[in-house]
XYZ file of C-alpha atoms in Angstrom:
341
model
C -0.213 -0.176 -0.282
C 1.573 3.468 -0.773
C 1.124 5.895 2.059
C 0.345 9.514 1.494
C 2.877 12.177 2.216
C 2.336 15.448 4.122
C 4.505 18.052 3.402
C 6.171 20.469 7.034
C 3.972 22.464 5.246
C 1.114 20.762 5.774
C 1.846 19.417 9.307
C 2.309 22.202 10.199
C -0.597 23.139 9.698
C -2.753 21.134 11.122
C -1.663 20.618 13.756
C -2.253 25.049 14.143
C -2.608 25.703 17.570
C -3.059 22.910 18.650
C -1.525 20.455 21.997
C -0.283 17.513 20.958
C 1.930 14.593 23.599
C 3.674 11.331 22.766
C 3.858 8.764 25.779
C 6.049 5.494 25.518
C 10.258 5.240 24.480
C 12.331 5.174 22.581
C 10.071 4.332 19.511
C 7.253 7.207 20.507
C 10.416 9.648 20.994
C 11.354 9.187 17.510
C 7.506 9.336 16.822
C 8.002 12.834 19.281
C 11.743 13.839 17.662
C 10.939 13.269 13.809
C 7.123 15.402 14.738
C 8.514 18.174 15.672
C 10.963 18.515 13.083
C 9.030 18.081 10.387
C 7.029 20.357 12.391
C 9.752 23.021 11.109
C 11.435 21.664 7.505
C 11.388 18.248 5.388
C 14.150 17.238 6.593
C 14.241 13.391 7.837
C 15.746 12.689 11.291
C 19.978 11.908 11.250
C 21.230 9.314 12.738
C 22.344 10.939 15.859
C 19.252 12.315 15.970
C 17.441 9.053 16.224
C 20.205 7.047 18.405
C 20.887 9.800 20.806
C 18.395 9.471 24.316
C 17.801 12.576 26.769
C 19.737 15.991 25.388
C 19.332 18.871 26.264
C 18.231 20.477 22.969
C 16.454 18.634 20.009
C 15.920 20.595 16.745
C 14.965 25.023 18.986
C 12.881 21.747 22.209
C 13.484 21.147 25.432
C 14.018 19.010 27.495
C 12.437 20.093 31.003
C 12.890 16.347 33.181
C 14.913 13.370 33.149
C 17.290 12.529 30.731
C 20.729 13.592 31.557
C 19.398 15.990 34.408
C 17.974 12.885 35.729
C 20.372 9.350 36.099
C 21.199 7.764 32.319
C 19.746 3.941 33.182
C 18.890 1.491 30.580
C 15.955 0.818 33.831
C 12.449 0.354 34.053
C 13.257 3.398 36.417
C 14.080 5.970 33.097
C 12.454 8.997 33.110
C 12.472 11.863 29.703
C 9.997 14.622 29.210
C 10.884 17.053 25.959
C 8.721 19.025 24.897
C 8.515 22.188 21.689
C 6.851 25.142 21.479
C 6.080 27.487 18.918
C 3.603 30.502 18.312
C 0.990 28.085 17.412
C 2.273 23.715 18.253
C 2.526 22.614 21.704
C 4.094 18.937 21.264
C 5.172 17.424 24.251
C 7.028 13.735 25.142
C 6.439 11.234 27.940
C 9.455 9.080 28.387
C 7.139 5.605 30.112
C 8.122 2.394 30.921
C 4.624 0.641 31.800
C 1.628 1.433 30.311
C 0.012 2.132 34.360
C 1.863 2.592 36.372
C 3.224 6.407 39.460
C 4.370 7.523 37.241
C 2.329 7.237 34.599
C -0.743 8.398 37.062
C 1.721 11.385 37.937
C 0.977 12.186 34.207
C -2.664 12.669 33.795
C -3.406 13.963 36.857
C -1.641 16.986 35.255
C -3.796 17.030 32.116
C -6.674 16.503 33.829
C -5.175 20.200 35.980
C -4.405 21.335 33.473
C -3.838 22.192 29.927
C -5.304 19.126 28.379
C -4.001 18.289 23.864
C -5.983 17.865 22.072
C -3.622 14.644 20.020
C -2.413 11.348 22.508
C -0.688 8.709 20.599
C 1.144 6.222 22.794
C 2.137 2.742 22.875
C 3.636 1.283 26.486
C 4.266 -3.024 24.475
C 7.913 -4.030 25.048
C 8.589 -3.259 28.698
C 5.357 -3.830 29.096
C 5.938 -7.411 28.500
C 9.364 -8.573 29.143
C 10.841 -5.666 32.359
C 8.099 -7.036 35.414
C 8.392 -10.884 35.112
C 8.196 -13.581 32.504
C 4.181 -14.247 32.822
C 2.948 -10.705 32.092
C -0.601 -11.249 30.486
C -3.199 -9.734 34.063
C -1.306 -7.352 34.233
C -1.575 -5.399 31.316
C -4.130 -6.495 31.233
C -5.615 -4.924 33.976
C -2.941 -1.706 33.610
C -4.250 -0.727 30.774
C -8.292 -1.037 31.204
C -7.058 1.170 34.082
C -4.616 2.771 31.684
C -7.907 4.055 28.605
C -10.778 4.004 31.272
C -8.920 7.189 32.981
C -7.844 8.106 29.552
C -11.183 8.443 28.289
C -12.574 9.933 32.369
C -10.069 12.984 31.686
C -10.181 13.503 28.405
C -12.854 15.632 26.383
C -14.894 12.770 24.015
C -13.616 15.176 20.472
C -9.967 14.798 22.078
C -8.520 11.629 19.726
C -6.863 9.762 21.054
C -3.773 6.370 18.649
C -2.853 2.711 20.397
C -0.165 2.370 17.895
C 0.245 -0.788 18.155
C 4.613 -2.256 18.368
C 6.069 -2.834 15.696
C 8.056 -5.487 13.874
C 10.681 -7.279 16.913
C 13.977 -8.656 15.554
C 14.784 -12.495 14.963
C 17.579 -11.240 17.591
C 18.261 -8.660 19.508
C 20.820 -6.411 20.809
C 21.877 -3.463 22.488
C 20.710 -1.594 25.533
C 17.490 -2.856 25.776
C 17.546 -6.669 26.796
C 20.206 -5.826 28.786
C 21.265 -8.908 30.911
C 18.903 -10.641 33.401
C 16.428 -10.723 30.117
C 18.620 -12.137 27.920
C 16.150 -15.705 27.353
C 13.932 -13.310 25.857
C 14.981 -12.702 23.055
C 14.235 -15.310 20.642
C 10.076 -15.348 21.774
C 9.559 -11.113 22.484
C 8.943 -10.809 18.937
C 5.799 -12.958 19.591
C 4.756 -11.699 22.800
C 4.750 -8.395 21.381
C 2.226 -10.688 18.401
C 0.167 -10.916 21.111
C -0.337 -8.315 22.596
C -0.290 -5.331 19.745
C -4.580 -8.976 19.965
C -5.103 -7.695 23.830
C -3.736 -4.078 23.518
C -5.832 -2.879 19.879
C -9.213 -5.252 21.253
C -8.981 -3.228 24.803
C -8.523 0.592 23.466
C -11.488 -0.102 20.973
C -13.006 -1.178 23.438
C -12.552 2.150 24.837
C -13.477 4.258 22.366
C -9.705 4.766 21.144
C -8.192 4.616 17.830
C -5.307 1.954 16.840
C -3.388 2.300 14.398
C -1.277 -1.519 13.676
C 2.017 -0.104 12.899
C 3.571 -3.823 13.146
C 0.954 -4.444 9.817
C 2.340 -1.161 8.400
C 5.377 -2.054 8.433
C 5.235 -6.251 8.164
C 6.568 -6.074 4.838
C 9.901 -3.030 5.304
C 12.013 -5.109 7.612
C 15.209 -3.357 5.554
C 14.599 -0.394 7.451
C 14.265 -2.168 10.981
C 17.987 -0.490 12.373
C 20.642 -3.807 13.459
C 20.177 -3.853 17.014
C 16.390 -5.875 15.931
C 13.817 -2.861 17.229
C 14.210 0.571 16.633
C 13.954 2.103 12.545
C 15.351 4.395 10.562
C 14.615 8.132 9.255
C 12.395 7.295 6.481
C 10.705 4.189 8.370
C 9.790 7.663 11.146
C 8.691 9.815 7.539
C 6.583 7.204 7.006
C 5.043 7.196 10.420
C 4.546 10.234 10.614
C 2.408 10.414 7.436
C 0.657 7.549 8.945
C -0.131 9.714 11.499
C -0.774 13.485 10.301
C -3.186 11.366 7.589
C -5.389 9.221 9.801
C -5.627 13.172 12.808
C -6.458 14.656 9.022
C -8.748 11.892 8.320
C -10.423 12.344 11.738
C -10.793 16.335 11.684
C -12.060 15.580 7.929
C -9.890 18.073 6.527
C -8.257 16.326 2.758
C -4.268 16.305 2.556
C -3.705 17.593 -1.507
C -1.486 15.529 -2.601
C 1.941 15.880 -2.214
C 5.471 13.484 -3.724
C 8.455 13.842 -1.184
C 11.679 16.459 -1.021
C 14.136 15.896 -3.722
C 18.305 15.125 -2.079
C 16.981 14.038 0.770
C 18.545 10.730 -1.054
C 15.740 8.707 1.628
C 12.811 6.413 0.286
C 10.796 4.355 1.583
C 10.841 1.532 -1.406
C 6.614 0.117 -1.320
C 7.497 -3.191 -3.579
C 9.503 -5.326 -1.218
C 9.392 -9.037 -1.137
C 7.467 -10.580 1.519
C 10.060 -11.872 4.238
C 9.580 -15.253 6.097
C 10.367 -13.919 9.180
C 7.319 -12.172 8.940
C 5.497 -14.882 7.390
C 6.013 -17.287 10.224
C 4.829 -14.123 13.039
C 1.465 -14.151 11.242
C 1.431 -17.802 10.849
C 2.146 -19.050 13.897
C -0.711 -18.286 15.904
C -3.683 -19.781 13.071
C -3.154 -23.177 13.013
C -4.593 -24.142 16.815
C -7.372 -21.219 16.479
C -9.879 -19.603 14.087
C -8.552 -16.288 16.595
C -5.286 -16.164 15.383
C -4.310 -16.334 19.587
C -5.696 -19.812 21.172
C -5.326 -17.945 24.693
C -6.940 -14.293 24.187
C -9.778 -15.159 23.240
C -13.247 -14.170 23.884
C -13.779 -16.088 26.450
C -10.297 -14.475 28.026
C -11.743 -11.443 27.954
C -14.497 -11.538 29.439
C -13.736 -10.454 32.541
C -11.761 -6.496 31.177
C -15.105 -6.269 28.256
C -18.145 -6.948 30.939
C -16.979 -4.251 33.366
C -18.080 -1.483 30.628
C -21.383 -3.895 29.256
C -22.335 -1.120 26.978
C -19.423 -0.967 24.358
C -19.271 -4.806 23.728
C -20.133 -4.452 20.564
C -16.966 -2.794 19.626
C -15.536 -5.876 20.527
C -16.652 -7.633 18.720
C -17.114 -4.992 15.359
C -15.207 -6.239 12.593
C -12.286 -3.816 11.382
C -12.737 -0.939 9.020
C -9.833 0.586 6.477
C -9.194 4.132 7.168
C -5.597 3.985 5.919
C -4.924 0.810 5.391
C -5.678 -1.461 8.672
C -6.321 1.538 10.521
C -9.540 0.964 13.581
C -11.590 3.626 14.011
C -13.015 4.776 17.297
C -16.435 3.452 17.817
C -19.015 7.177 18.732
C -18.523 9.423 16.047
C -16.534 12.995 16.550
C -16.818 16.548 14.967
C -15.599 16.218 11.098
C -14.835 20.084 10.581
C -10.972 21.611 11.769
C -11.899 24.726 13.657
C -8.049 25.921 14.979
C -8.367 28.681 17.999
Protein backbone atom coordinates (compact mmCIF):
# COMPACT_ATOMS: atom_id res chain seq x y z
CA UNK A 1 0.00 0.00 0.00
CA UNK A 2 1.27 3.45 -0.90
CA UNK A 3 1.66 5.93 1.94
CA UNK A 4 0.54 9.51 1.35
CA UNK A 5 3.38 11.95 1.90
CA UNK A 6 2.82 14.86 4.27
CA UNK A 7 4.92 18.01 3.88
CA UNK A 8 6.19 20.42 6.51
CA UNK A 9 3.65 23.01 5.41
CA UNK A 10 0.74 20.56 5.62
CA UNK A 11 1.82 19.28 9.04
CA UNK A 12 2.25 22.80 10.38
CA UNK A 13 -1.19 23.84 9.17
CA UNK A 14 -2.91 20.66 10.33
CA UNK A 15 -1.58 20.97 13.89
CA UNK A 16 -2.00 24.75 14.05
CA UNK A 17 -2.80 25.76 17.65
CA UNK A 18 -2.95 22.14 18.76
CA UNK A 19 -1.44 20.47 21.82
CA UNK A 20 0.01 17.06 20.92
CA UNK A 21 1.28 14.57 23.51
CA UNK A 22 3.34 11.46 22.74
CA UNK A 23 3.76 8.79 25.43
CA UNK A 24 5.90 5.69 25.14
CA UNK A 25 9.34 4.20 24.74
CA UNK A 26 12.29 5.03 22.49
CA UNK A 27 10.26 4.28 19.33
CA UNK A 28 7.70 6.84 20.42
CA UNK A 29 10.52 9.26 21.20
CA UNK A 30 11.44 8.90 17.53
CA UNK A 31 7.80 9.62 16.65
CA UNK A 32 8.00 12.79 18.74
CA UNK A 33 11.32 13.86 17.23
CA UNK A 34 10.17 13.38 13.65
CA UNK A 35 6.97 15.27 14.40
CA UNK A 36 8.97 18.16 15.86
CA UNK A 37 11.24 18.12 12.81
CA UNK A 38 8.46 18.09 10.22
CA UNK A 39 6.79 21.04 11.96
CA UNK A 40 9.90 23.06 11.13
CA UNK A 41 11.29 21.64 7.87
CA UNK A 42 11.06 18.74 5.43
CA UNK A 43 14.36 17.08 6.43
CA UNK A 44 14.61 13.57 7.82
CA UNK A 45 16.14 12.72 11.18
CA UNK A 46 19.84 11.95 11.20
CA UNK A 47 21.12 8.70 12.69
CA UNK A 48 22.67 10.47 15.73
CA UNK A 49 19.36 12.27 16.36
CA UNK A 50 17.52 8.95 16.40
CA UNK A 51 20.06 7.21 18.64
CA UNK A 52 20.58 10.00 21.19
CA UNK A 53 18.38 10.06 24.28
CA UNK A 54 18.00 12.58 27.05
CA UNK A 55 19.86 15.43 25.31
CA UNK A 56 19.40 18.98 26.57
CA UNK A 57 17.86 20.20 23.32
CA UNK A 58 16.75 18.81 19.98
CA UNK A 59 15.67 21.00 17.04
CA UNK A 60 14.60 23.90 19.28
CA UNK A 61 12.86 21.75 21.90
CA UNK A 62 13.78 21.63 25.58
CA UNK A 63 14.39 18.85 28.09
CA UNK A 64 11.97 19.48 30.94
CA UNK A 65 12.72 16.56 33.24
CA UNK A 66 14.97 13.50 33.42
CA UNK A 67 17.33 12.58 30.62
CA UNK A 68 20.77 14.14 31.13
CA UNK A 69 19.39 16.01 34.14
CA UNK A 70 18.69 12.74 35.90
CA UNK A 71 20.11 9.25 35.87
CA UNK A 72 20.96 7.94 32.40
CA UNK A 73 20.04 4.27 32.64
CA UNK A 74 18.41 1.40 30.75
CA UNK A 75 16.29 0.57 33.77
CA UNK A 76 12.57 0.95 34.33
CA UNK A 77 13.12 4.05 36.47
CA UNK A 78 14.42 6.13 33.52
CA UNK A 79 12.46 9.32 32.84
CA UNK A 80 12.55 11.85 30.03
CA UNK A 81 10.10 14.68 29.39
CA UNK A 82 10.62 16.89 26.34
CA UNK A 83 8.63 19.77 24.90
CA UNK A 84 8.63 21.75 21.67
CA UNK A 85 6.82 25.07 21.46
CA UNK A 86 6.37 27.61 18.70
CA UNK A 87 3.94 30.45 18.15
CA UNK A 88 1.24 27.96 17.12
CA UNK A 89 2.38 24.47 18.18
CA UNK A 90 2.88 22.60 21.43
CA UNK A 91 4.27 19.04 21.36
CA UNK A 92 5.29 17.13 24.49
CA UNK A 93 6.89 13.71 25.01
CA UNK A 94 6.88 11.51 28.11
CA UNK A 95 9.12 8.44 28.24
CA UNK A 96 7.28 5.65 30.05
CA UNK A 97 8.27 2.04 30.73
CA UNK A 98 4.84 0.80 31.80
CA UNK A 99 1.39 1.69 30.56
CA UNK A 100 0.02 2.33 34.04
CA UNK A 101 2.17 3.12 37.05
CA UNK A 102 2.55 5.76 39.74
CA UNK A 103 4.49 7.89 37.27
CA UNK A 104 1.82 7.56 34.56
CA UNK A 105 -0.83 8.47 37.12
CA UNK A 106 1.09 11.68 37.83
CA UNK A 107 1.10 12.47 34.10
CA UNK A 108 -2.65 11.95 33.89
CA UNK A 109 -3.02 14.18 36.92
CA UNK A 110 -1.26 16.94 34.96
CA UNK A 111 -3.79 16.56 32.16
CA UNK A 112 -6.66 16.57 34.63
CA UNK A 113 -5.58 19.75 36.38
CA UNK A 114 -3.92 21.59 33.49
CA UNK A 115 -4.03 22.03 29.74
CA UNK A 116 -5.69 19.08 28.05
CA UNK A 117 -4.12 17.74 24.85
CA UNK A 118 -5.97 17.75 21.54
CA UNK A 119 -4.08 14.70 20.26
CA UNK A 120 -2.54 11.88 22.32
CA UNK A 121 -0.30 9.28 20.64
CA UNK A 122 0.49 6.28 22.85
CA UNK A 123 2.28 2.97 22.88
CA UNK A 124 3.66 0.91 25.73
CA UNK A 125 4.30 -2.76 25.16
CA UNK A 126 7.88 -4.06 24.83
CA UNK A 127 8.90 -2.95 28.33
CA UNK A 128 5.59 -4.15 29.80
CA UNK A 129 5.98 -7.70 28.49
CA UNK A 130 9.68 -8.10 29.25
CA UNK A 131 10.68 -6.17 32.38
CA UNK A 132 7.99 -6.96 34.94
CA UNK A 133 7.98 -10.75 35.18
CA UNK A 134 7.71 -13.68 32.83
CA UNK A 135 3.92 -13.92 33.15
CA UNK A 136 3.04 -10.49 31.79
CA UNK A 137 -0.52 -11.00 30.54
CA UNK A 138 -2.67 -10.38 33.68
CA UNK A 139 -0.83 -7.22 34.75
CA UNK A 140 -0.66 -5.82 31.21
CA UNK A 141 -4.38 -6.27 30.62
CA UNK A 142 -5.23 -4.84 34.03
CA UNK A 143 -2.99 -1.83 33.48
CA UNK A 144 -4.33 -1.21 29.98
CA UNK A 145 -7.89 -1.28 31.29
CA UNK A 146 -7.08 1.15 34.11
CA UNK A 147 -5.15 3.49 31.82
CA UNK A 148 -7.77 3.61 29.06
CA UNK A 149 -10.61 4.15 31.52
CA UNK A 150 -8.76 6.93 33.34
CA UNK A 151 -7.71 8.63 30.12
CA UNK A 152 -11.26 8.56 28.80
CA UNK A 153 -12.49 10.10 32.05
CA UNK A 154 -9.98 12.94 31.99
CA UNK A 155 -9.96 14.00 28.34
CA UNK A 156 -12.92 15.56 26.52
CA UNK A 157 -14.86 13.51 23.98
CA UNK A 158 -13.40 15.40 21.03
CA UNK A 159 -9.79 14.59 22.01
CA UNK A 160 -8.16 12.33 19.44
CA UNK A 161 -6.40 9.41 21.16
CA UNK A 162 -4.35 7.11 18.93
CA UNK A 163 -2.96 3.79 20.16
CA UNK A 164 0.09 2.80 18.09
CA UNK A 165 0.44 -0.96 17.86
CA UNK A 166 3.98 -2.22 18.43
CA UNK A 167 6.12 -2.66 15.33
CA UNK A 168 7.74 -5.99 14.33
CA UNK A 169 10.73 -7.02 16.41
CA UNK A 170 13.71 -8.90 15.06
CA UNK A 171 14.56 -12.53 15.68
CA UNK A 172 17.77 -11.40 17.32
CA UNK A 173 17.73 -8.37 19.62
CA UNK A 174 20.94 -6.64 20.63
CA UNK A 175 21.83 -3.37 22.31
CA UNK A 176 21.00 -1.57 25.51
CA UNK A 177 17.35 -2.54 25.78
CA UNK A 178 17.94 -6.26 26.32
CA UNK A 179 19.71 -6.14 29.67
CA UNK A 180 21.41 -9.38 30.83
CA UNK A 181 18.65 -10.40 33.23
CA UNK A 182 16.12 -10.70 30.39
CA UNK A 183 18.48 -11.76 27.59
CA UNK A 184 16.88 -15.22 27.34
CA UNK A 185 13.55 -13.60 26.42
CA UNK A 186 14.96 -12.18 23.18
CA UNK A 187 13.97 -14.99 20.78
CA UNK A 188 10.36 -15.15 22.04
CA UNK A 189 9.75 -11.44 22.49
CA UNK A 190 8.72 -10.93 18.84
CA UNK A 191 5.86 -13.39 19.39
CA UNK A 192 4.86 -11.90 22.74
CA UNK A 193 4.33 -8.47 21.19
CA UNK A 194 1.97 -9.97 18.59
CA UNK A 195 -0.20 -11.34 21.38
CA UNK A 196 0.12 -8.06 23.30
CA UNK A 197 -0.89 -6.13 20.16
CA UNK A 198 -4.07 -8.15 19.93
CA UNK A 199 -4.95 -7.50 23.58
CA UNK A 200 -4.09 -3.79 23.54
CA UNK A 201 -5.83 -3.02 20.25
CA UNK A 202 -8.96 -4.87 21.37
CA UNK A 203 -9.15 -2.97 24.65
CA UNK A 204 -8.31 0.34 22.95
CA UNK A 205 -11.21 -0.17 20.57
CA UNK A 206 -13.49 -1.11 23.47
CA UNK A 207 -12.70 2.19 25.21
CA UNK A 208 -13.22 4.25 22.08
CA UNK A 209 -9.60 4.94 21.11
CA UNK A 210 -8.30 4.98 17.55
CA UNK A 211 -5.82 2.22 16.69
CA UNK A 212 -3.03 2.47 14.14
CA UNK A 213 -1.65 -0.96 13.23
CA UNK A 214 2.03 -0.21 12.66
CA UNK A 215 2.87 -3.92 12.88
CA UNK A 216 0.80 -4.51 9.75
CA UNK A 217 2.11 -1.41 8.00
CA UNK A 218 5.76 -2.38 8.44
CA UNK A 219 5.55 -6.16 8.23
CA UNK A 220 7.22 -6.22 4.78
CA UNK A 221 9.55 -3.26 5.38
CA UNK A 222 12.16 -4.87 7.60
CA UNK A 223 15.00 -3.39 5.56
CA UNK A 224 14.26 -0.15 7.43
CA UNK A 225 14.68 -1.73 10.86
CA UNK A 226 17.98 -1.07 12.62
CA UNK A 227 20.50 -3.80 13.34
CA UNK A 228 19.47 -3.99 17.01
CA UNK A 229 16.17 -5.60 15.98
CA UNK A 230 14.06 -3.01 17.81
CA UNK A 231 14.52 0.48 16.38
CA UNK A 232 13.84 1.89 12.92
CA UNK A 233 15.60 4.31 10.61
CA UNK A 234 14.64 7.84 9.60
CA UNK A 235 12.74 6.76 6.49
CA UNK A 236 10.48 4.49 8.54
CA UNK A 237 9.90 7.22 11.10
CA UNK A 238 8.86 9.68 8.41
CA UNK A 239 6.41 7.10 7.09
CA UNK A 240 5.02 6.69 10.63
CA UNK A 241 4.59 10.46 10.83
CA UNK A 242 2.77 10.50 7.49
CA UNK A 243 0.46 7.68 8.60
CA UNK A 244 -0.32 9.43 11.88
CA UNK A 245 -0.94 12.83 10.30
CA UNK A 246 -3.06 11.30 7.53
CA UNK A 247 -5.17 9.67 10.21
CA UNK A 248 -5.45 12.92 12.19
CA UNK A 249 -6.52 14.73 9.03
CA UNK A 250 -9.14 12.09 8.29
CA UNK A 251 -10.47 12.28 11.85
CA UNK A 252 -10.84 16.06 11.60
CA UNK A 253 -12.37 16.02 8.13
CA UNK A 254 -9.34 17.57 6.42
CA UNK A 255 -8.39 16.51 2.90
CA UNK A 256 -4.63 16.54 2.48
CA UNK A 257 -3.48 17.57 -1.03
CA UNK A 258 -1.36 15.04 -2.87
CA UNK A 259 2.34 15.83 -2.59
CA UNK A 260 5.71 14.30 -3.33
CA UNK A 261 8.63 13.82 -0.92
CA UNK A 262 11.22 16.61 -1.22
CA UNK A 263 14.12 15.88 -3.54
CA UNK A 264 17.74 15.79 -2.48
CA UNK A 265 17.25 13.85 0.76
CA UNK A 266 18.69 10.63 -0.64
CA UNK A 267 16.02 8.71 1.28
CA UNK A 268 13.13 6.65 -0.03
CA UNK A 269 10.65 4.13 1.25
CA UNK A 270 10.38 1.09 -1.02
CA UNK A 271 6.84 -0.16 -1.45
CA UNK A 272 7.84 -3.20 -3.53
CA UNK A 273 9.60 -5.45 -1.04
CA UNK A 274 9.38 -9.21 -1.15
CA UNK A 275 7.49 -10.67 1.82
CA UNK A 276 9.90 -11.58 4.56
CA UNK A 277 9.74 -15.20 5.70
CA UNK A 278 10.29 -14.19 9.29
CA UNK A 279 7.13 -12.07 9.33
CA UNK A 280 5.19 -14.80 7.54
CA UNK A 281 6.20 -17.07 10.42
CA UNK A 282 4.96 -14.41 12.85
CA UNK A 283 1.57 -14.38 11.20
CA UNK A 284 1.07 -18.14 10.92
CA UNK A 285 2.41 -19.33 14.25
CA UNK A 286 -0.85 -18.66 16.09
CA UNK A 287 -3.30 -19.72 13.39
CA UNK A 288 -2.79 -23.46 13.40
CA UNK A 289 -4.86 -24.33 16.48
CA UNK A 290 -7.26 -21.42 16.80
CA UNK A 291 -9.17 -19.61 14.03
CA UNK A 292 -9.00 -16.35 16.02
CA UNK A 293 -5.21 -16.43 15.64
CA UNK A 294 -4.51 -16.18 19.37
CA UNK A 295 -5.37 -19.35 21.25
CA UNK A 296 -4.92 -17.76 24.70
CA UNK A 297 -6.77 -14.52 24.06
CA UNK A 298 -10.14 -15.36 22.58
CA UNK A 299 -13.48 -13.83 23.66
CA UNK A 300 -13.68 -16.02 26.77
CA UNK A 301 -10.36 -14.73 28.10
CA UNK A 302 -11.32 -11.10 27.39
CA UNK A 303 -14.80 -11.32 28.94
CA UNK A 304 -13.62 -10.25 32.37
CA UNK A 305 -12.43 -6.94 30.93
CA UNK A 306 -15.29 -6.36 28.51
CA UNK A 307 -17.93 -7.03 31.16
CA UNK A 308 -16.70 -4.03 33.11
CA UNK A 309 -18.03 -1.78 30.35
CA UNK A 310 -21.02 -3.73 28.98
CA UNK A 311 -22.12 -0.92 26.69
CA UNK A 312 -18.78 -1.34 24.86
CA UNK A 313 -19.13 -5.07 24.26
CA UNK A 314 -20.57 -4.73 20.78
CA UNK A 315 -17.48 -2.83 19.61
CA UNK A 316 -15.26 -5.80 20.48
CA UNK A 317 -17.04 -7.93 17.89
CA UNK A 318 -17.38 -5.10 15.38
CA UNK A 319 -15.37 -5.78 12.21
CA UNK A 320 -12.24 -3.73 11.64
CA UNK A 321 -12.45 -0.83 9.23
CA UNK A 322 -9.97 -0.20 6.43
CA UNK A 323 -9.29 3.46 7.06
CA UNK A 324 -5.81 4.22 5.68
CA UNK A 325 -4.99 0.54 5.72
CA UNK A 326 -5.72 -1.29 8.96
CA UNK A 327 -6.54 1.76 11.03
CA UNK A 328 -9.33 0.98 13.44
CA UNK A 329 -11.55 3.98 14.06
CA UNK A 330 -13.27 4.42 17.37
CA UNK A 331 -16.92 3.58 17.73
CA UNK A 332 -18.15 7.05 18.71
CA UNK A 333 -18.57 9.77 16.11
CA UNK A 334 -16.67 13.04 16.46
CA UNK A 335 -16.88 16.43 14.83
CA UNK A 336 -15.62 16.22 11.26
CA UNK A 337 -14.91 19.92 10.88
CA UNK A 338 -11.42 21.22 11.57
CA UNK A 339 -11.55 24.38 13.65
CA UNK A 340 -8.18 25.87 14.66
CA UNK A 341 -8.39 28.07 17.71
